[in-house]
């Protein structure tokens, strides 16, 4: 199985854990593009910033983190080649805002502040993103109710209905791609997860021992 297929499969398995924008990309546009839509989208510093953001989201613990797994360059590639321009613009603006906030709150570039300070700053961005998603979700639910459906749409349904063109959030895209990139990397699949090579014997129900890692394949 090629990594693109593995990423797509994990994206669908994660379902509601991903934003509608990312699910929409895999439903609609994550194919090898004939031309690169975002060539030169990021500066060298922004590529490095993406790597550091990913490593804050999945740091090294008992297993290597996102940086060791090479997730940062993969995120840059995915945003450049697969995401629509509207989401690309949101992502670039998010990087710029993160850098500006770092200089304002810590008097230094994000790449030069401590890991603890990076975590604090990114935590604020995460909380703001969750609040914004909640507010947008409530507006969308009210709109659906006004149409007579009375049902809030899940991220998967939103993605199927609107594709990757709905509301995008910098942190949500960064989080989505960090998880997808990490758990489909060799490090993520074989060290963070319990790896079983496939094809092999299929067992539809395998009990996990206390503390055992989730399986990958």
XYZ file of N, CA and C in Angstrom:
651
model
N 0.842 -1.199 0.000
C 0.000 0.000 0.000
C 0.877 1.248 0.000
N 0.600 2.196 -0.920
C 1.341 3.435 -0.947
C 0.924 4.327 0.215
N 1.831 5.240 0.596
C 1.553 6.077 1.764
C 0.309 6.935 1.540
N 0.084 7.398 0.283
C -1.103 8.213 0.008
C -2.379 7.449 0.353
N -2.411 6.154 -0.002
C -3.577 5.337 0.323
C -3.697 5.133 1.824
N -2.551 4.938 2.488
C -2.568 4.756 3.946
C -3.104 6.008 4.635
N -2.661 7.178 4.168
C -3.135 8.434 4.757
C -4.629 8.581 4.556
N -5.099 8.285 3.344
C -6.529 8.403 3.062
C -7.339 7.475 3.971
N -6.862 6.234 4.125
C -7.581 5.273 4.964
C -7.638 5.727 6.416
N -6.504 6.216 6.937
C -6.485 6.671 8.323
C -7.353 7.910 8.493
N -7.376 8.773 7.482
C -8.221 9.971 7.550
C -9.675 9.584 7.744
N -10.123 8.578 6.998
C -11.517 8.161 7.122
C -11.776 7.431 8.437
N -10.786 6.666 8.917
C -10.941 5.981 10.195
C -11.037 6.984 11.344
N -10.285 8.093 11.229
C -10.290 9.103 12.289
C -11.569 9.930 12.251
N -12.184 10.023 11.089
C -13.498 10.653 10.960
C -13.642 11.979 11.663
N -14.480 12.007 12.703
C -14.795 13.247 13.407
C -13.629 13.884 14.125
N -12.512 13.169 14.252
C -11.338 13.761 14.896
C -10.655 14.765 13.988
N -11.016 14.772 12.701
C -10.428 15.680 11.733
C -11.406 16.792 11.387
N -10.854 17.925 10.945
C -11.705 19.047 10.544
C -12.372 18.746 9.209
N -13.474 19.446 8.938
C -14.194 19.263 7.683
C -13.302 19.603 6.490
N -12.426 20.593 6.651
C -11.536 20.981 5.559
C -10.646 19.819 5.145
N -10.017 19.161 6.114
C -9.114 18.055 5.796
C -9.871 16.864 5.239
N -11.005 16.521 5.829
C -11.803 15.410 5.290
C -12.215 15.723 3.859
N -12.591 16.986 3.615
C -12.983 17.395 2.268
C -11.856 17.241 1.271
N -10.628 17.523 1.705
C -9.468 17.369 0.818
C -9.342 15.915 0.379
N -9.495 14.987 1.318
C -9.336 13.585 0.969
C -10.526 13.041 0.190
N -11.689 13.629 0.374
C -12.852 13.234 -0.416
C -12.798 13.807 -1.823
N -12.222 15.009 -1.933
C -12.386 15.768 -3.175
C -11.126 15.956 -3.993
N -10.012 16.294 -3.333
C -8.900 16.792 -4.143
C -7.541 16.219 -3.834
N -7.447 15.206 -2.973
C -6.108 14.711 -2.652
C -5.673 13.663 -3.670
N -5.430 14.136 -4.862
C -4.877 13.309 -5.919
C -3.612 13.992 -6.408
N -2.759 13.241 -7.102
C -1.532 13.851 -7.600
C -1.895 14.957 -8.575
N -1.623 16.222 -8.259
C -2.039 17.320 -9.120
C -1.187 17.408 -10.382
N -1.814 17.890 -11.465
C -1.069 18.039 -12.706
C -0.069 19.178 -12.599
N -0.404 20.180 -11.820
C 0.522 21.287 -11.532
C 0.469 21.562 -10.051
N 1.561 22.002 -9.493
C 1.598 22.301 -8.066
C 0.911 23.626 -7.803
N -0.162 23.576 -7.040
C -0.972 24.776 -6.826
C -0.277 25.793 -5.940
N 0.617 25.342 -5.075
C 1.198 26.279 -4.122
C 2.704 26.257 -4.107
N 3.322 26.090 -5.274
C 4.771 26.045 -5.340
C 5.360 27.323 -4.763
N 6.332 27.168 -3.844
C 6.924 28.341 -3.214
C 6.016 29.005 -2.205
N 5.059 28.256 -1.678
C 4.066 28.834 -0.768
C 4.695 29.297 0.536
N 5.665 28.540 1.062
C 6.261 28.839 2.357
C 7.713 29.291 2.222
N 8.106 30.188 3.130
C 9.517 30.564 3.214
C 10.259 29.467 3.972
N 11.596 29.517 3.941
C 12.394 28.521 4.668
C 12.086 28.570 6.165
N 11.926 29.779 6.713
C 11.601 29.908 8.140
C 10.230 29.329 8.445
N 9.278 29.523 7.536
C 7.940 28.982 7.768
C 7.943 27.459 7.698
N 8.738 26.885 6.777
C 8.862 25.425 6.740
C 9.404 24.904 8.072
N 10.386 25.602 8.641
C 10.943 25.198 9.931
C 9.932 25.391 11.050
N 9.156 26.466 10.967
C 8.122 26.726 11.967
C 7.086 25.604 11.961
N 6.705 25.155 10.759
C 5.750 24.049 10.640
C 6.296 22.806 11.328
N 7.583 22.522 11.135
C 8.214 21.363 11.776
C 8.159 21.476 13.292
N 8.410 22.680 13.823
C 8.399 22.867 15.276
C 6.984 22.790 15.843
N 6.010 23.302 15.094
C 4.609 23.213 15.534
C 4.194 21.745 15.619
N 4.540 20.968 14.598
C 4.201 19.541 14.605
C 4.843 18.832 15.791
N 6.065 19.231 16.138
C 6.766 18.575 17.234
C 6.207 18.972 18.598
N 5.530 20.109 18.669
C 4.820 20.472 19.896
C 3.548 19.634 20.020
N 2.882 19.398 18.891
C 1.644 18.610 18.889
C 1.933 17.153 19.230
N 2.976 16.581 18.624
C 3.402 15.210 18.962
C 4.893 15.256 19.289
N 5.222 15.498 20.569
C 6.636 15.582 20.981
C 7.235 14.200 21.200
N 8.529 14.159 21.334
C 9.204 12.904 21.680
C 8.905 12.563 23.137
N 8.498 11.346 23.387
C 8.252 10.853 24.748
C 9.003 9.523 24.873
N 8.275 8.435 25.025
C 8.921 7.122 24.997
C 9.247 6.727 23.560
N 8.599 7.375 22.616
C 8.859 7.146 21.196
C 9.220 8.476 20.542
N 9.936 8.455 19.425
C 10.296 9.696 18.743
C 9.054 10.481 18.333
N 9.187 11.810 18.279
C 8.061 12.663 17.954
C 7.942 12.988 16.480
N 7.132 14.008 16.185
C 6.822 14.368 14.805
C 8.049 14.826 14.030
N 8.953 15.542 14.680
C 10.153 16.021 13.979
C 11.003 14.848 13.518
N 11.208 13.888 14.407
C 12.014 12.719 14.054
C 11.380 11.917 12.930
N 10.052 11.952 12.853
C 9.331 11.206 11.818
C 9.266 11.952 10.493
N 9.836 13.167 10.440
C 9.832 13.927 9.198
C 8.476 14.483 8.821
N 7.646 14.757 9.820
C 6.279 15.188 9.553
C 6.208 16.615 8.998
N 7.096 17.507 9.455
C 7.037 18.898 9.021
C 7.072 19.085 7.517
N 8.101 18.542 6.816
C 8.141 18.669 5.356
C 6.930 18.049 4.676
N 6.400 16.977 5.256
C 5.207 16.332 4.690
C 3.995 17.256 4.790
N 3.857 17.954 5.930
C 2.762 18.911 6.081
C 2.883 20.015 5.036
N 4.081 20.557 4.871
C 4.298 21.609 3.881
C 3.884 21.133 2.489
N 4.275 19.912 2.141
C 3.935 19.355 0.836
C 2.425 19.193 0.676
N 1.772 18.683 1.722
C 0.335 18.446 1.646
C -0.439 19.752 1.467
N -0.085 20.761 2.239
C -0.786 22.045 2.121
C -0.541 22.647 0.741
N 0.692 22.570 0.248
C 1.024 23.119 -1.072
C 0.280 22.404 -2.190
N 0.255 21.071 -2.133
C -0.195 20.296 -3.283
C -1.645 19.838 -3.235
N -2.241 19.776 -2.036
C -3.577 19.182 -1.927
C -4.673 20.142 -1.466
N -4.317 21.146 -0.677
C -5.351 22.008 -0.108
C -5.721 23.131 -1.069
N -6.995 23.566 -1.062
C -7.415 24.673 -1.938
C -6.793 25.987 -1.492
N -6.793 26.963 -2.399
C -6.140 28.238 -2.125
C -6.677 28.904 -0.860
N -7.981 28.806 -0.618
C -8.570 29.443 0.565
C -7.951 28.881 1.840
N -7.783 27.565 1.890
C -7.178 26.930 3.070
C -5.682 27.246 3.145
N -5.017 27.293 1.991
C -3.606 27.673 1.977
C -3.417 29.071 2.559
N -4.280 30.000 2.149
C -4.190 31.374 2.653
C -4.378 31.419 4.166
N -5.345 30.646 4.662
C -5.600 30.587 6.105
C -4.372 30.030 6.827
N -3.756 29.018 6.249
C -2.606 28.387 6.892
C -1.414 29.334 6.937
N -1.146 30.003 5.820
C -0.036 30.964 5.784
C -0.293 32.101 6.771
N -1.534 32.590 6.812
C -1.884 33.664 7.751
C -1.704 33.183 9.190
N -2.022 31.922 9.447
C -1.837 31.362 10.785
C -0.373 31.319 11.186
N 0.485 30.963 10.255
C 1.930 30.964 10.532
C 2.418 32.373 10.831
N 1.947 33.330 10.035
C 2.343 34.723 10.239
C 1.853 35.241 11.592
N 0.618 34.907 11.946
C 0.062 35.340 13.226
C 0.812 34.706 14.397
N 1.173 33.427 14.251
C 1.901 32.732 15.317
C 3.251 33.396 15.554
N 3.923 33.757 14.472
C 5.220 34.423 14.589
C 5.057 35.807 15.227
N 4.016 36.550 14.807
C 3.793 37.885 15.365
C 3.455 37.808 16.849
N 2.655 36.832 17.245
C 2.285 36.681 18.649
C 3.489 36.283 19.494
N 4.359 35.454 18.921
C 5.562 35.064 19.649
C 6.434 36.281 19.945
N 6.586 37.146 18.968
C 7.401 38.348 19.153
C 6.748 39.315 20.140
N 5.415 39.365 20.112
C 4.700 40.272 21.011
C 4.725 39.764 22.455
N 4.487 38.453 22.637
C 4.364 37.905 23.987
C 5.708 37.494 24.602
N 6.667 37.118 23.751
C 7.941 36.618 24.288
C 9.151 37.384 23.752
N 8.881 38.432 22.971
C 9.955 39.280 22.438
C 10.985 38.507 21.616
N 10.529 37.458 20.941
C 11.450 36.685 20.113
C 10.679 35.852 19.099
N 11.378 35.410 18.070
C 10.780 34.552 17.055
C 10.338 33.227 17.662
N 9.307 32.615 17.086
C 8.816 31.321 17.557
C 9.937 30.291 17.538
N 10.823 30.380 16.557
C 11.909 29.413 16.440
C 12.974 29.579 17.516
N 12.944 30.711 18.230
C 13.969 30.981 19.229
C 13.458 30.921 20.669
N 12.144 30.853 20.866
C 11.624 30.756 22.227
C 11.731 29.310 22.710
N 11.538 29.087 23.985
C 11.702 27.752 24.550
C 10.552 26.836 24.151
N 10.770 25.537 24.314
C 9.724 24.549 24.015
C 8.497 24.808 24.890
N 8.724 25.161 26.158
C 7.612 25.447 27.062
C 6.807 26.639 26.560
N 7.487 27.686 26.119
C 6.800 28.876 25.614
C 6.055 28.573 24.318
N 6.653 27.749 23.473
C 5.959 27.338 22.246
C 4.664 26.608 22.587
N 4.756 25.715 23.576
C 3.577 24.964 23.982
C 2.491 25.860 24.539
N 2.887 26.844 25.330
C 1.911 27.782 25.894
C 1.221 28.577 24.796
N 2.004 29.078 23.848
C 1.450 29.881 22.763
C 0.542 29.056 21.868
N 0.992 27.855 21.514
C 0.174 27.002 20.652
C -1.084 26.538 21.379
N -0.988 26.386 22.702
C -2.172 26.032 23.483
C -3.237 27.111 23.406
N -2.817 28.369 23.407
C -3.762 29.477 23.273
C -4.427 29.448 21.899
N -3.625 29.183 20.872
C -4.170 29.104 19.517
C -5.163 27.950 19.412
N -4.827 26.822 20.046
C -5.734 25.669 20.058
C -7.058 26.029 20.699
N -7.013 26.658 21.874
C -8.241 27.014 22.578
C -9.083 27.995 21.764
N -8.432 28.944 21.105
C -9.147 29.906 20.267
C -9.790 29.208 19.073
N -9.097 28.208 18.540
C -9.632 27.453 17.404
C -10.855 26.652 17.812
N -10.785 26.004 18.965
C -11.922 25.227 19.464
C -13.136 26.129 19.656
N -12.912 27.317 20.212
C -14.010 28.267 20.418
C -14.594 28.732 19.092
N -13.727 29.013 18.112
C -14.188 29.460 16.798
C -14.964 28.362 16.082
N -14.477 27.124 16.188
C -15.187 26.011 15.567
C -16.558 25.799 16.200
N -16.609 25.960 17.523
C -17.890 25.816 18.216
C -18.879 26.886 17.766
N -18.397 28.137 17.678
C -19.263 29.237 17.253
C -19.742 29.033 15.821
N -18.828 28.636 14.939
C -19.215 28.389 13.548
C -20.171 27.214 13.446
N -19.958 26.195 14.289
C -20.852 25.045 14.292
C -22.256 25.416 14.727
N -22.346 26.294 15.728
C -23.659 26.741 16.192
C -24.380 27.555 15.115
N -23.621 28.381 14.388
C -24.220 29.145 13.297
C -24.726 28.218 12.195
N -23.907 27.199 11.873
C -24.291 26.250 10.828
C -25.522 25.459 11.250
N -25.577 25.069 12.538
C -26.731 24.326 13.041
C -27.989 25.179 12.979
N -27.852 26.463 13.317
C -28.996 27.374 13.257
C -29.476 27.528 11.816
N -28.515 27.574 10.882
C -28.880 27.704 9.466
C -29.605 26.454 8.982
N -29.126 25.283 9.402
C -29.779 24.038 9.009
C -31.186 23.944 9.618
N -31.285 24.435 10.852
C -32.598 24.423 11.515
C -33.569 25.330 10.784
N -33.072 26.474 10.323
C -33.921 27.409 9.583
C -34.402 26.793 8.272
N -33.598 25.874 7.720
C -34.000 25.192 6.487
C -35.003 24.074 6.759
N -35.165 23.756 8.051
C -36.142 22.744 8.414
C -35.564 21.384 8.720
N -34.219 21.226 8.627
C -33.634 19.916 8.921
C -33.513 19.698 10.419
N -33.136 20.769 11.150
C -33.009 20.676 12.599
C -31.857 19.813 13.059
N -30.928 19.520 12.148
C -29.810 18.648 12.501
C -28.478 19.355 12.290
N -27.581 19.199 13.253
C -26.229 19.719 13.095
C -25.448 18.733 12.228
N -24.668 19.244 11.301
C -23.913 18.388 10.396
C -22.584 17.974 11.019
N -22.244 16.699 10.867
C -20.934 16.236 11.311
C -19.876 16.742 10.333
N -18.609 16.683 10.745
C -17.533 17.120 9.861
C -17.498 16.317 8.569
N -17.790 15.018 8.662
C -17.785 14.180 7.464
C -18.888 14.590 6.506
N -20.078 14.875 7.040
C -21.193 15.312 6.196
C -20.901 16.688 5.604
N -20.329 17.585 6.427
C -19.956 18.909 5.910
C -18.982 18.775 4.755
N -18.007 17.883 4.921
C -16.995 17.703 3.886
C -17.616 17.167 2.607
N -18.540 16.202 2.748
C -19.200 15.642 1.572
C -20.082 16.681 0.885
N -20.656 17.584 1.687
C -21.585 18.582 1.145
C -20.862 19.770 0.536
N -19.823 20.240 1.220
C -19.151 21.463 0.786
C -17.749 21.238 0.234
N -17.201 20.002 0.376
C -15.821 19.784 -0.043
C -14.881 20.509 0.898
N -13.640 20.772 0.453
C -12.666 21.434 1.322
C -12.806 22.951 1.339
N -13.941 23.469 0.860
C -14.083 24.920 0.724
C -14.746 25.585 1.931
N -15.134 24.799 2.943
C -15.785 25.386 4.109
C -14.807 26.156 4.972
N -15.246 26.611 6.159
C -14.364 27.364 7.057
C -13.103 26.568 7.402
N -11.954 27.218 7.287
C -10.677 26.570 7.599
C -10.032 27.252 8.790
N -9.261 26.488 9.551
C -8.589 27.005 10.740
C -7.147 26.519 10.716
N -6.222 27.435 10.922
C -4.803 27.091 10.879
C -4.468 25.933 11.807
N -4.846 26.036 13.084
C -4.449 25.001 14.031
C -5.086 23.662 13.677
N -6.328 23.675 13.205
C -7.001 22.425 12.860
C -6.271 21.709 11.724
N -5.846 22.460 10.726
C -5.101 21.851 9.620
C -3.767 21.306 10.114
N -3.057 22.105 10.933
C -1.769 21.668 11.472
C -1.931 20.406 12.310
N -2.947 20.376 13.160
C -3.196 19.200 14.002
C -3.556 17.983 13.147
N -4.474 18.171 12.190
C -4.893 17.064 11.331
C -3.702 16.431 10.620
N -2.902 17.275 9.968
C -1.801 16.757 9.167
C -0.678 16.209 10.029
N -0.500 16.748 11.230
C 0.499 16.180 12.139
C 0.115 14.749 12.504
N -1.137 14.535 12.854
C -1.585 13.190 13.226
C -1.511 12.235 12.036
N -2.008 12.674 10.896
C -1.999 11.812 9.713
C -0.572 11.492 9.277
N 0.279 12.530 9.243
C 1.658 12.314 8.824
C 2.421 11.416 9.773
N 2.195 11.608 11.069
C 2.940 10.834 12.057
C 2.542 9.366 12.052
N 1.236 9.096 12.083
C 0.796 7.717 12.220
C 0.856 6.924 10.918
N 1.213 7.590 9.807
C 1.473 6.852 8.574
C 2.962 6.853 8.242
N 3.780 7.408 9.135
C 5.233 7.346 8.962
C 5.738 6.018 9.521
N 6.968 5.649 9.178
C 7.532 4.406 9.694
C 7.647 4.449 11.213
N 8.096 5.582 11.747
C 8.223 5.710 13.198
C 6.864 5.598 13.878
N 5.882 6.339 13.377
C 4.558 6.319 14.002
C 3.893 4.956 13.921
N 4.025 4.299 12.759
C 3.348 3.017 12.561
C 4.010 1.871 13.306
N 5.335 1.933 13.471
C 6.034 0.788 14.060
C 6.471 0.990 15.506
N 6.555 2.264 15.958
C 6.999 2.506 17.326
C 5.893 3.066 18.216
N 5.094 4.005 17.693
C 3.998 4.558 18.490
C 2.802 3.614 18.502
N 2.655 2.833 17.427
C 1.566 1.864 17.329
C 2.129 0.450 17.351
N 1.264 -0.521 17.534
C 1.651 -1.933 17.509
C 1.532 -2.413 16.070
N 2.664 -2.660 15.430
C 2.663 -2.930 13.987
C 2.508 -4.409 13.683
N 1.615 -4.705 12.726
C 1.481 -6.064 12.197
C 1.521 -5.964 10.680
N 2.424 -6.720 10.071
C 2.560 -6.674 8.625
C 1.335 -7.310 7.965
N 0.911 -6.740 6.844
C -0.238 -7.230 6.099
C 0.208 -7.416 4.652
N -0.172 -8.450 3.914
C -1.272 -9.358 4.249
C -0.860 -10.429 5.256
N -1.837 -10.995 5.858
C -1.628 -12.029 6.860
C -2.980 -12.534 7.323
N -2.991 -13.279 8.384
C -4.244 -13.822 8.901
C -5.116 -12.699 9.435
N -6.384 -12.694 9.040
C -7.300 -11.663 9.512
C -8.036 -12.139 10.748
N -7.992 -11.332 11.789
C -8.755 -11.606 13.003
C -9.567 -10.356 13.301
N -10.859 -10.430 13.179
C -11.720 -9.259 13.299
C -11.888 -8.733 14.704
N -11.483 -9.497 15.714
C -11.656 -9.046 17.090
C -10.481 -9.526 17.928
N -9.591 -8.593 18.244
C -8.405 -8.918 19.041
C -8.427 -8.073 20.306
N -8.421 -8.731 21.438
C -8.422 -8.002 22.713
C -7.075 -7.337 22.929
N -7.115 -6.122 23.483
C -5.882 -5.420 23.828
C -5.576 -5.636 25.303
N -4.303 -5.859 25.602
C -3.885 -5.974 26.988
C -3.794 -4.585 27.604
N -3.939 -4.456 28.916
C -3.829 -3.139 29.552
C -2.517 -2.438 29.194
N -2.623 -1.225 28.681
C -1.430 -0.471 28.333
C -0.860 -0.780 26.965
N -1.475 -1.727 26.237
C -0.950 -2.087 24.917
C -1.247 -0.993 23.893
N -0.333 -0.820 22.937
C -0.520 0.174 21.884
C -1.613 -0.263 20.919
N -2.258 0.724 20.287
C -3.237 0.444 19.234
C -2.497 -0.149 18.054
N -3.149 -1.066 17.319
C -2.501 -1.706 16.186
C -2.443 -0.810 14.972
N -1.388 -0.955 14.180
C -1.310 -0.387 12.837
C -1.060 -1.538 11.888
N -1.024 -1.262 10.618
C -0.765 -2.332 9.652
C -0.182 -1.761 8.393
